[in-house]
Amino acid sequence: MECFFDNVIIEATVQFVEEHQEAVHQLNARLKPRVPANAEFVQRITHLLREPLGPLLLGLEVLLREEPLSPRGVEMIGVLQRGVKKEAQAIEELLRSTQLFEKDADQNS
């Protein structure tokens, strides 16, 4: 029974990470040409996207250390951790690109 719940939680978390990672990439692609005008908006969005990642990573770490998991559960938590870290990197890229566009816009003004 525990294995079933482990799999349900892991699958739901993987889906959450994948959906948000795609949203970051789509937002970056749509806003890139208009970043100087939308820099503050993008900074707010990146903050909101980053906000749940720390607790999510912490929760996964707690599960690894404190819960008896099947080998598959441990493997899936590793997959989730890598996915969350990739999402955090994508968010950081978005924020950095926004800052670069802001600098270019300031220099061209």
Coordinates of C-alpha atoms in Angstrom, one line a residue, residues 9-107:
I9 CA 3.1 11.3 -4.9
I10 CA 6.1 10.9 -7.1
E11 CA 4.1 10.9 -10.3
A12 CA 2.2 14.0 -9.2
T13 CA 5.4 15.8 -8.3
V14 CA 7.1 14.9 -11.6
Q15 CA 4.0 16.2 -13.5
F16 CA 4.1 19.4 -11.5
V17 CA 7.8 20.0 -12.2
E18 CA 7.4 19.2 -15.9
E19 CA 4.4 21.5 -16.3
H20 CA 6.1 24.4 -14.6
Q21 CA 9.4 23.9 -16.4
E22 CA 7.6 24.1 -19.7
A23 CA 5.7 27.3 -18.5
V24 CA 9.1 29.0 -17.8
H25 CA 10.4 28.1 -21.2
Q26 CA 7.2 29.4 -22.9
L27 CA 7.2 32.6 -20.9
N28 CA 10.9 33.2 -21.7
A29 CA 10.2 32.7 -25.5
R30 CA 7.2 35.0 -25.5
L31 CA 8.7 37.8 -23.4
K32 CA 12.2 37.9 -24.8
P33 CA 11.5 40.5 -27.5
R34 CA 9.6 42.7 -25.0
V35 CA 11.7 42.2 -21.9
P36 CA 12.8 45.8 -21.3
A37 CA 9.1 46.9 -21.1
N38 CA 8.2 43.9 -18.9
A39 CA 11.3 43.5 -16.8
E40 CA 9.6 44.2 -13.5
F41 CA 6.8 41.8 -14.4
V42 CA 9.2 39.0 -15.3
Q43 CA 11.1 39.5 -12.1
R44 CA 7.9 39.1 -10.1
I45 CA 7.0 36.0 -12.1
T46 CA 10.4 34.4 -11.6
H47 CA 10.2 35.1 -7.8
L48 CA 6.8 33.4 -7.8
L49 CA 8.1 30.4 -9.8
R50 CA 11.1 30.0 -7.5
E51 CA 9.2 30.3 -4.3
P52 CA 8.0 26.7 -4.0
L53 CA 11.2 25.1 -5.2
G54 CA 13.1 25.4 -1.9
P55 CA 10.4 23.7 0.1
L56 CA 9.9 21.1 -2.6
L57 CA 13.6 20.2 -2.5
L58 CA 13.6 20.2 1.3
G59 CA 10.5 17.9 1.3
L60 CA 12.1 15.5 -1.1
E61 CA 15.3 15.5 1.1
V62 CA 13.2 14.8 4.2
L63 CA 11.5 11.9 2.4
L64 CA 14.8 10.4 1.5
R65 CA 16.2 10.7 5.0
E66 CA 13.2 9.9 7.2
E67 CA 10.8 7.7 5.2
P68 CA 11.3 4.1 4.4
L69 CA 11.1 4.0 0.6
S70 CA 11.4 1.3 -1.9
P71 CA 14.4 1.4 -4.2
R72 CA 12.1 2.7 -7.0
G73 CA 10.9 5.5 -4.6
V74 CA 14.4 6.5 -3.9
E75 CA 15.2 6.6 -7.6
M76 CA 12.1 8.6 -8.3
I77 CA 13.0 11.2 -5.7
G78 CA 16.3 11.6 -7.4
V79 CA 14.5 12.2 -10.7
L80 CA 12.3 14.8 -9.0
Q81 CA 15.3 16.5 -7.4
R82 CA 17.0 16.8 -10.7
G83 CA 13.8 18.1 -12.3
V84 CA 13.3 20.8 -9.6
K85 CA 17.0 21.8 -10.0
K86 CA 16.6 22.1 -13.8
E87 CA 13.5 24.2 -13.3
A88 CA 15.4 26.5 -10.9
Q89 CA 18.1 26.9 -13.5
A90 CA 15.6 27.8 -16.2
I91 CA 14.1 30.4 -13.9
E92 CA 17.5 31.8 -13.2
E93 CA 18.2 31.9 -16.9
L94 CA 15.0 33.9 -17.4
L95 CA 15.9 36.3 -14.7
R96 CA 19.5 36.8 -16.1
S97 CA 18.2 37.3 -19.6
T98 CA 15.8 40.0 -18.3
Q99 CA 18.6 41.7 -16.5
L100 CA 20.8 41.6 -19.6
F101 CA 18.0 43.1 -21.7
E102 CA 17.5 45.8 -19.1
K103 CA 21.2 46.7 -19.2
D104 CA 21.0 46.9 -23.1
A105 CA 17.9 49.1 -22.9
D106 CA 19.6 51.4 -20.4
Q107 CA 22.7 51.7 -22.5

